[in-house]
Amino acid sequence: MLHSNILLATLGASWQVIPEVVAALAPSRCRLYAEHPQPALLAEVREQCAVQDLDQLWIVTSDSEITRTGLDSIASWNMHLHTPLTIRIFIAQGTNEVTSPAELALLRELIFRTMLLATESGAVVCSLAGGRKTMSADLQRAASLFGTQGLLHIVGPEGVRGDHPLANKASEFWASSLPAATAATLMPAYVGRYTRRETMDTLWENKASVHSERFPLPSAERVSPGVSWHHFAGDELSLVAEAEQREEDAQQLLSNYLAQIAGSEKHENWRHLYRLAPADIDRLRNTQLNESHRELLQELPKAELHCHLGGLPDLTAQQCIGNAIWTSMSREQRTRATQ
């Protein structure tokens, strides 16, 4: 069961976009929008993302001097919060301006792997507001494949500089409440959500479903309390290539998966369940029922679940069964049964 609420963001030159998004999803931690004139819209964003707080902040970024300076500011800002977040930083090692094909490919692979790991670690909301446009595009693509509870963007003023309040770079400023007039210039916008693609959970070229164990990330390096860094230099694997190829082969993959189940499945009455996603089918087939499922089972419609009692219980047992059914019926049901 997933317990953590994770904000996954890409980061470029402007680190202040991180507090802008965090404050929208976790107002009890960061009070940046405490004086915002449209609190109902902020509440609606949280409702759309199905979160009212955050536990972790995951950041994917390049290996440049300006981003490292921004990461230091984020760590300082985090310590000024009422309740600091756990921060994990994923850096594409050896990247700087991210203009060469090799740099773009390395960063894209890191974004895909981080997104995959995040979806296995908690409920994920993605910020598309930070970093280069290619980074945001890669993050949205990864989210469309592996699923996310919400995609957010920040609508704000263009070209903030000079003495504008939002040009302030002090970390404590971004942990406090903005004046109402300034807060009004910022509006988090919900973009949408994705569910994990079925093709990620099927057998493909004799390879198992897509999970982070197959596409590992480097071990964490703890740099300060609550903050860890992962430096990714790439390897011979390519999650990007496999995910994209799975999508190209989608129709054949799903046909093969359903044919495999149909060939071995003996419970013909439940073939309509094959319309579910492969991951849901596997979960149903491998979940052992216990007392915790009682309420769910009682609420499920029983249109196809019946038993012919004749010849099984004796007359006394049949009377007990009938009495139990009668006492569980509503007055309306009893009236209809006796008409």
Short mmCIF file of C-alpha atoms in Angstrom, two decimals:
data_model
loop_
_atom_site.label_atom_id
_atom_site.label_comp_id
_atom_site.label_asym_id
_atom_site.label_seq_id
_atom_site.Cartn_x
_atom_site.Cartn_y
_atom_site.Cartn_z
CA MET A 1 0.00 0.00 0.00
CA LEU A 2 1.28 3.46 -0.91
CA HIS A 3 1.61 5.89 1.97
CA SER A 4 3.87 8.74 0.81
CA ASN A 5 2.69 11.74 -1.19
CA ILE A 6 5.49 12.72 -3.56
CA LEU A 7 5.95 15.88 -5.61
CA LEU A 8 8.23 15.15 -8.57
CA ALA A 9 9.65 18.24 -10.27
CA THR A 10 12.28 19.13 -12.83
CA LEU A 11 14.52 22.10 -12.02
CA GLY A 12 16.32 24.68 -14.12
CA ALA A 13 17.65 28.15 -13.36
CA SER A 14 14.75 29.32 -11.15
CA TRP A 15 14.51 27.37 -7.90
CA GLN A 16 11.62 29.52 -6.61
CA VAL A 17 9.17 27.50 -8.69
CA ILE A 18 9.55 24.67 -6.15
CA PRO A 19 8.01 26.63 -3.23
CA GLU A 20 5.28 27.88 -5.57
CA VAL A 21 4.14 24.32 -6.26
CA VAL A 22 4.75 22.91 -2.78
CA ALA A 23 2.68 25.68 -1.18
CA ALA A 24 -0.26 24.80 -3.45
CA LEU A 25 -0.25 21.15 -2.40
CA ALA A 26 0.91 21.40 1.22
CA PRO A 27 -0.36 24.70 2.72
CA SER A 28 0.23 23.44 6.27
CA ARG A 29 3.95 23.13 5.51
CA CYS A 30 4.51 26.17 3.30
CA ARG A 31 2.23 29.18 3.93
CA LEU A 32 3.17 31.04 0.75
CA TYR A 33 -0.49 31.35 -0.32
CA ALA A 34 -2.01 31.95 3.11
CA GLU A 35 -3.25 35.39 1.92
CA HIS A 36 -4.15 34.29 -1.61
CA PRO A 37 -7.47 35.90 -2.63
CA GLN A 38 -8.74 32.69 -4.26
CA PRO A 39 -8.35 29.93 -1.66
CA ALA A 40 -11.22 27.93 -3.17
CA LEU A 41 -9.31 27.51 -6.42
CA LEU A 42 -6.23 26.31 -4.52
CA ALA A 43 -8.40 23.83 -2.61
CA GLU A 44 -9.82 22.61 -5.91
CA VAL A 45 -6.32 21.93 -7.23
CA ARG A 46 -5.56 19.79 -4.19
CA GLU A 47 -8.86 17.98 -4.61
CA GLN A 48 -8.12 17.27 -8.26
CA CYS A 49 -4.72 15.86 -7.32
CA ALA A 50 -6.26 13.91 -4.41
CA VAL A 51 -3.68 15.26 -1.93
CA GLN A 52 -3.89 17.63 1.01
CA ASP A 53 -0.23 17.41 2.02
CA LEU A 54 3.18 16.23 0.82
CA ASP A 55 5.77 13.99 2.47
CA GLN A 56 8.56 14.00 -0.08
CA LEU A 57 10.00 16.28 -2.74
CA TRP A 58 11.89 14.62 -5.61
CA ILE A 59 13.86 16.87 -7.98
CA VAL A 60 15.45 15.91 -11.31
CA THR A 61 18.01 18.35 -12.64
CA SER A 62 21.21 18.85 -14.59
CA ASP A 63 24.75 19.05 -13.27
CA SER A 64 25.44 22.78 -13.56
CA GLU A 65 26.66 25.47 -11.22
CA ILE A 66 23.39 27.40 -11.36
CA THR A 67 21.26 24.37 -10.51
CA ARG A 68 23.54 23.39 -7.63
CA THR A 69 23.16 26.91 -6.25
CA GLY A 70 19.41 26.54 -6.59
CA LEU A 71 19.51 23.18 -4.80
CA ASP A 72 21.34 24.79 -1.89
CA SER A 73 18.62 27.46 -1.71
CA ILE A 74 15.90 24.78 -1.75
CA ALA A 75 17.58 22.94 1.12
CA SER A 76 17.73 26.19 3.10
CA TRP A 77 14.10 27.02 2.27
CA ASN A 78 13.03 23.56 3.37
CA MET A 79 14.57 24.08 6.80
CA HIS A 80 12.42 27.21 7.24
CA LEU A 81 9.19 25.27 6.70
CA HIS A 82 6.90 24.48 9.61
CA THR A 83 7.49 20.78 8.85
CA PRO A 84 10.39 20.13 6.44
CA LEU A 85 10.01 17.71 3.57
CA THR A 86 12.20 14.72 2.82
CA ILE A 87 14.08 15.71 -0.34
CA ARG A 88 15.65 13.40 -2.92
CA ILE A 89 17.69 15.01 -5.70
CA PHE A 90 18.50 13.16 -8.95
CA ILE A 91 21.32 14.70 -10.99
CA ALA A 92 22.28 13.77 -14.56
CA GLN A 93 26.04 13.65 -14.11
CA GLY A 94 28.18 15.58 -16.58
CA THR A 95 25.34 17.69 -17.98
CA ASN A 96 25.52 21.46 -17.98
CA GLU A 97 23.63 23.52 -20.55
CA VAL A 98 21.74 20.39 -21.74
CA THR A 99 22.06 21.28 -25.40
CA SER A 100 23.81 18.23 -26.88
CA PRO A 101 21.91 15.06 -27.92
CA ALA A 102 23.89 13.03 -25.38
CA GLU A 103 22.94 15.36 -22.51
CA LEU A 104 19.29 15.39 -23.54
CA ALA A 105 19.22 11.58 -23.77
CA LEU A 106 20.85 11.12 -20.35
CA LEU A 107 18.45 13.54 -18.69
CA ARG A 108 15.46 11.92 -20.41
CA GLU A 109 16.53 8.47 -19.16
CA LEU A 110 16.96 9.84 -15.63
CA ILE A 111 13.51 11.46 -15.72
CA PHE A 112 11.89 8.20 -16.87
CA ARG A 113 13.64 6.11 -14.21
CA THR A 114 12.88 8.60 -11.44
CA MET A 115 9.22 8.75 -12.47
CA LEU A 116 9.00 4.95 -12.47
CA LEU A 117 10.59 4.66 -9.03
CA ALA A 118 8.35 7.40 -7.63
CA THR A 119 5.16 5.62 -8.75
CA GLU A 120 6.34 2.51 -6.90
CA SER A 121 7.16 4.55 -3.78
CA GLY A 122 4.03 6.62 -3.27
CA ALA A 123 1.26 8.70 -4.79
CA VAL A 124 2.89 11.08 -7.29
CA VAL A 125 2.04 14.61 -8.43
CA CYS A 126 4.27 16.09 -11.16
CA SER A 127 5.27 19.72 -11.58
CA LEU A 128 5.74 20.84 -15.17
CA ALA A 129 6.75 24.34 -14.14
CA GLY A 130 10.51 23.96 -13.73
CA GLY A 131 13.49 23.27 -15.97
CA ARG A 132 13.87 23.42 -19.73
CA LYS A 133 10.86 22.72 -21.94
CA THR A 134 12.42 19.43 -23.00
CA MET A 135 12.57 18.35 -19.33
CA SER A 136 8.91 19.17 -18.76
CA ALA A 137 7.98 17.35 -21.97
CA ASP A 138 9.96 14.28 -20.91
CA LEU A 139 8.37 14.32 -17.46
CA GLN A 140 4.87 14.52 -18.93
CA ARG A 141 5.68 11.68 -21.32
CA ALA A 142 6.97 9.51 -18.46
CA ALA A 143 3.86 10.34 -16.43
CA SER A 144 1.63 9.27 -19.34
CA LEU A 145 3.34 5.86 -19.33
CA PHE A 146 3.71 5.15 -15.62
CA GLY A 147 0.77 7.15 -14.23
CA THR A 148 0.38 10.17 -11.97
CA GLN A 149 -2.33 11.60 -9.72
CA GLY A 150 -1.91 15.04 -11.19
CA LEU A 151 0.13 17.34 -13.41
CA LEU A 152 0.55 20.92 -12.23
CA HIS A 153 1.79 24.11 -13.82
CA ILE A 154 2.23 27.59 -12.33
CA VAL A 155 0.68 30.53 -14.13
CA GLY A 156 2.56 33.69 -13.12
CA PRO A 157 3.95 36.99 -14.35
CA GLU A 158 6.50 36.98 -17.16
CA GLY A 159 9.99 38.39 -16.89
CA VAL A 160 10.19 38.85 -13.11
CA ARG A 161 13.32 40.87 -12.27
CA GLY A 162 14.67 43.86 -10.37
CA ASP A 163 12.61 45.00 -7.40
CA HIS A 164 9.61 42.78 -8.12
CA PRO A 165 8.67 40.86 -4.93
CA LEU A 166 8.91 37.52 -6.71
CA ALA A 167 12.53 38.29 -7.64
CA ASN A 168 13.46 37.83 -3.98
CA LYS A 169 15.99 35.00 -3.61
CA ALA A 170 16.00 34.74 0.19
CA SER A 171 14.98 31.23 1.24
CA GLU A 172 13.09 32.47 4.33
CA PHE A 173 10.99 34.77 2.11
CA TRP A 174 9.66 31.75 0.19
CA ALA A 175 8.73 29.95 3.41
CA SER A 176 6.56 32.83 4.65
CA SER A 177 3.22 34.25 3.47
CA LEU A 178 3.14 36.43 0.37
CA PRO A 179 1.16 39.69 0.43
CA ALA A 180 -2.29 39.16 -1.07
CA ALA A 181 -1.56 41.28 -4.15
CA THR A 182 1.63 39.33 -4.89
CA ALA A 183 0.05 35.94 -4.19
CA ALA A 184 -2.75 36.78 -6.62
CA THR A 185 -0.24 36.89 -9.49
CA LEU A 186 0.51 33.19 -9.00
CA MET A 187 -2.02 30.48 -9.78
CA PRO A 188 -1.31 26.73 -9.75
CA ALA A 189 -3.11 25.11 -12.67
CA TYR A 190 -4.19 21.48 -12.78
CA VAL A 191 -3.30 20.01 -16.18
CA GLY A 192 -4.62 16.45 -15.83
CA ARG A 193 -3.72 12.96 -14.67
CA TYR A 194 -2.68 9.62 -16.17
CA THR A 195 -3.12 5.97 -15.29
CA ARG A 196 -0.29 3.51 -15.88
CA ARG A 197 -0.29 2.14 -19.40
CA GLU A 198 -1.32 -1.50 -19.70
CA THR A 199 1.60 -2.23 -22.02
CA MET A 200 4.03 -1.62 -19.14
CA ASP A 201 2.66 -4.74 -17.39
CA THR A 202 2.80 -7.30 -20.18
CA LEU A 203 5.52 -9.70 -21.26
CA TRP A 204 7.56 -8.12 -24.04
CA GLU A 205 10.35 -9.93 -25.93
CA ASN A 206 10.66 -12.34 -22.99
CA LYS A 207 11.14 -9.42 -20.62
CA ALA A 208 9.05 -8.98 -17.49
CA SER A 209 6.83 -5.98 -16.80
CA VAL A 210 8.45 -2.58 -16.32
CA HIS A 211 9.62 -2.08 -12.72
CA SER A 212 12.38 -0.02 -11.14
CA GLU A 213 14.40 -3.12 -10.17
CA ARG A 214 15.12 -3.65 -13.85
CA PHE A 215 16.20 -0.01 -14.32
CA PRO A 216 18.06 0.93 -11.12
CA LEU A 217 19.22 4.33 -9.95
CA PRO A 218 22.45 4.97 -8.01
CA SER A 219 22.42 4.70 -4.24
CA ALA A 220 21.71 7.86 -2.30
CA GLU A 221 24.42 10.13 -0.98
CA ARG A 222 23.21 11.89 2.18
CA VAL A 223 24.39 15.49 2.10
CA SER A 224 22.37 16.93 4.99
CA PRO A 225 19.53 15.88 7.32
CA GLY A 226 16.54 14.91 5.20
CA VAL A 227 18.30 15.58 1.88
CA SER A 228 19.94 12.94 -0.34
CA TRP A 229 21.50 13.14 -3.79
CA HIS A 230 21.66 10.50 -6.55
CA HIS A 231 24.24 11.03 -9.32
CA PHE A 232 23.24 9.22 -12.52
CA ALA A 233 25.85 8.67 -15.23
CA GLY A 234 23.88 6.22 -17.37
CA ASP A 235 24.43 2.54 -18.17
CA GLU A 236 23.78 0.07 -20.96
CA LEU A 237 20.05 -0.11 -20.18
CA SER A 238 17.39 2.14 -21.70
CA LEU A 239 14.01 2.47 -20.05
CA VAL A 240 13.10 5.13 -22.62
CA ALA A 241 13.70 2.78 -25.54
CA GLU A 242 11.81 -0.14 -24.01
CA ALA A 243 8.84 1.97 -22.94
CA GLU A 244 8.52 3.57 -26.36
CA GLN A 245 8.85 0.22 -28.15
CA ARG A 246 6.22 -1.31 -25.89
CA GLU A 247 3.88 1.49 -26.91
CA GLU A 248 4.54 0.83 -30.60
CA ASP A 249 3.80 -2.87 -30.06
CA ALA A 250 0.81 -2.16 -27.80
CA GLN A 251 -1.92 -3.92 -29.76
CA GLN A 252 0.07 -7.11 -30.25
CA LEU A 253 1.27 -7.15 -26.63
CA LEU A 254 -2.24 -6.98 -25.20
CA SER A 255 -3.54 -9.57 -27.67
CA ASN A 256 -0.75 -11.95 -26.65
CA TYR A 257 -1.42 -11.34 -22.96
CA LEU A 258 -5.16 -12.04 -23.24
CA ALA A 259 -4.53 -15.10 -25.39
CA GLN A 260 -2.12 -16.44 -22.77
CA ILE A 261 -4.69 -16.02 -20.00
CA ALA A 262 -7.51 -17.44 -22.11
CA GLY A 263 -5.44 -20.53 -22.79
CA SER A 264 -4.85 -21.28 -19.12
CA GLU A 265 -7.90 -19.75 -17.42
CA LYS A 266 -10.49 -22.35 -16.37
CA HIS A 267 -13.13 -20.09 -14.83
CA GLU A 268 -15.14 -19.32 -17.94
CA ASN A 269 -17.85 -17.38 -16.03
CA TRP A 270 -15.46 -14.51 -15.33
CA ARG A 271 -14.03 -13.81 -18.77
CA HIS A 272 -15.44 -10.26 -18.75
CA LEU A 273 -12.80 -9.45 -16.12
CA TYR A 274 -10.19 -9.75 -18.89
CA ARG A 275 -11.18 -6.23 -19.89
CA LEU A 276 -9.25 -4.97 -16.86
CA ALA A 277 -5.65 -3.81 -17.10
CA PRO A 278 -3.06 -6.63 -16.87
CA ALA A 279 -1.75 -5.31 -13.55
CA ASP A 280 -5.28 -5.42 -12.08
CA ILE A 281 -5.85 -8.93 -13.40
CA ASP A 282 -2.62 -10.17 -11.84
CA ARG A 283 -3.46 -8.48 -8.54
CA LEU A 284 -6.91 -10.13 -8.44
CA ARG A 285 -5.49 -13.54 -9.30
CA ASN A 286 -2.81 -13.32 -6.59
CA THR A 287 -4.77 -11.72 -3.75
CA GLN A 288 -5.86 -14.15 -1.04
CA LEU A 289 -9.15 -13.16 0.56
CA ASN A 290 -9.21 -12.60 4.30
CA GLU A 291 -11.28 -10.86 6.96
CA SER A 292 -10.21 -7.42 5.71
CA HIS A 293 -12.19 -8.03 2.49
CA ARG A 294 -15.49 -8.85 4.26
CA GLU A 295 -17.04 -5.38 3.85
CA LEU A 296 -16.08 -5.25 0.16
CA LEU A 297 -17.54 -8.70 -0.50
CA GLN A 298 -20.77 -7.77 1.23
CA GLU A 299 -21.13 -4.67 -0.94
CA LEU A 300 -20.41 -6.38 -4.26
CA PRO A 301 -23.47 -7.07 -6.47
CA LYS A 302 -24.30 -10.78 -6.40
CA ALA A 303 -26.21 -11.04 -9.70
CA GLU A 304 -23.98 -13.88 -10.92
CA LEU A 305 -23.34 -15.49 -7.54
CA HIS A 306 -25.93 -18.10 -6.59
CA CYS A 307 -26.23 -21.61 -5.19
CA HIS A 308 -28.87 -24.30 -5.68
CA LEU A 309 -29.78 -25.40 -2.15
CA GLY A 310 -31.99 -28.31 -3.01
CA GLY A 311 -30.36 -31.58 -1.95
CA LEU A 312 -27.56 -29.87 0.03
CA PRO A 313 -28.97 -28.79 3.44
CA ASP A 314 -31.74 -30.68 5.22
CA LEU A 315 -35.15 -29.10 5.83
CA THR A 316 -34.16 -27.56 9.19
CA ALA A 317 -31.06 -25.97 7.67
CA GLN A 318 -33.11 -24.61 4.76
CA GLN A 319 -35.53 -23.00 7.24
CA CYS A 320 -32.58 -21.35 9.07
CA ILE A 321 -31.20 -20.05 5.78
CA GLY A 322 -34.59 -18.70 4.75
CA ASN A 323 -35.07 -16.99 8.10
CA ALA A 324 -31.62 -15.38 7.87
CA ILE A 325 -32.41 -14.05 4.39
CA TRP A 326 -35.82 -12.76 5.56
CA THR A 327 -34.43 -10.89 8.56
CA SER A 328 -31.78 -9.20 6.40
CA MET A 329 -34.39 -7.83 3.98
CA SER A 330 -35.84 -4.34 4.16
CA ARG A 331 -39.57 -3.76 4.64
CA GLU A 332 -39.90 -2.85 0.98
CA GLN A 333 -38.15 -6.05 -0.10
CA ARG A 334 -40.39 -8.15 2.15
CA THR A 335 -43.50 -6.49 0.69
CA ARG A 336 -42.39 -7.24 -2.87
CA ALA A 337 -41.52 -10.84 -1.94
CA THR A 338 -45.01 -11.53 -0.56
CA GLN A 339 -46.98 -9.95 -3.41
#
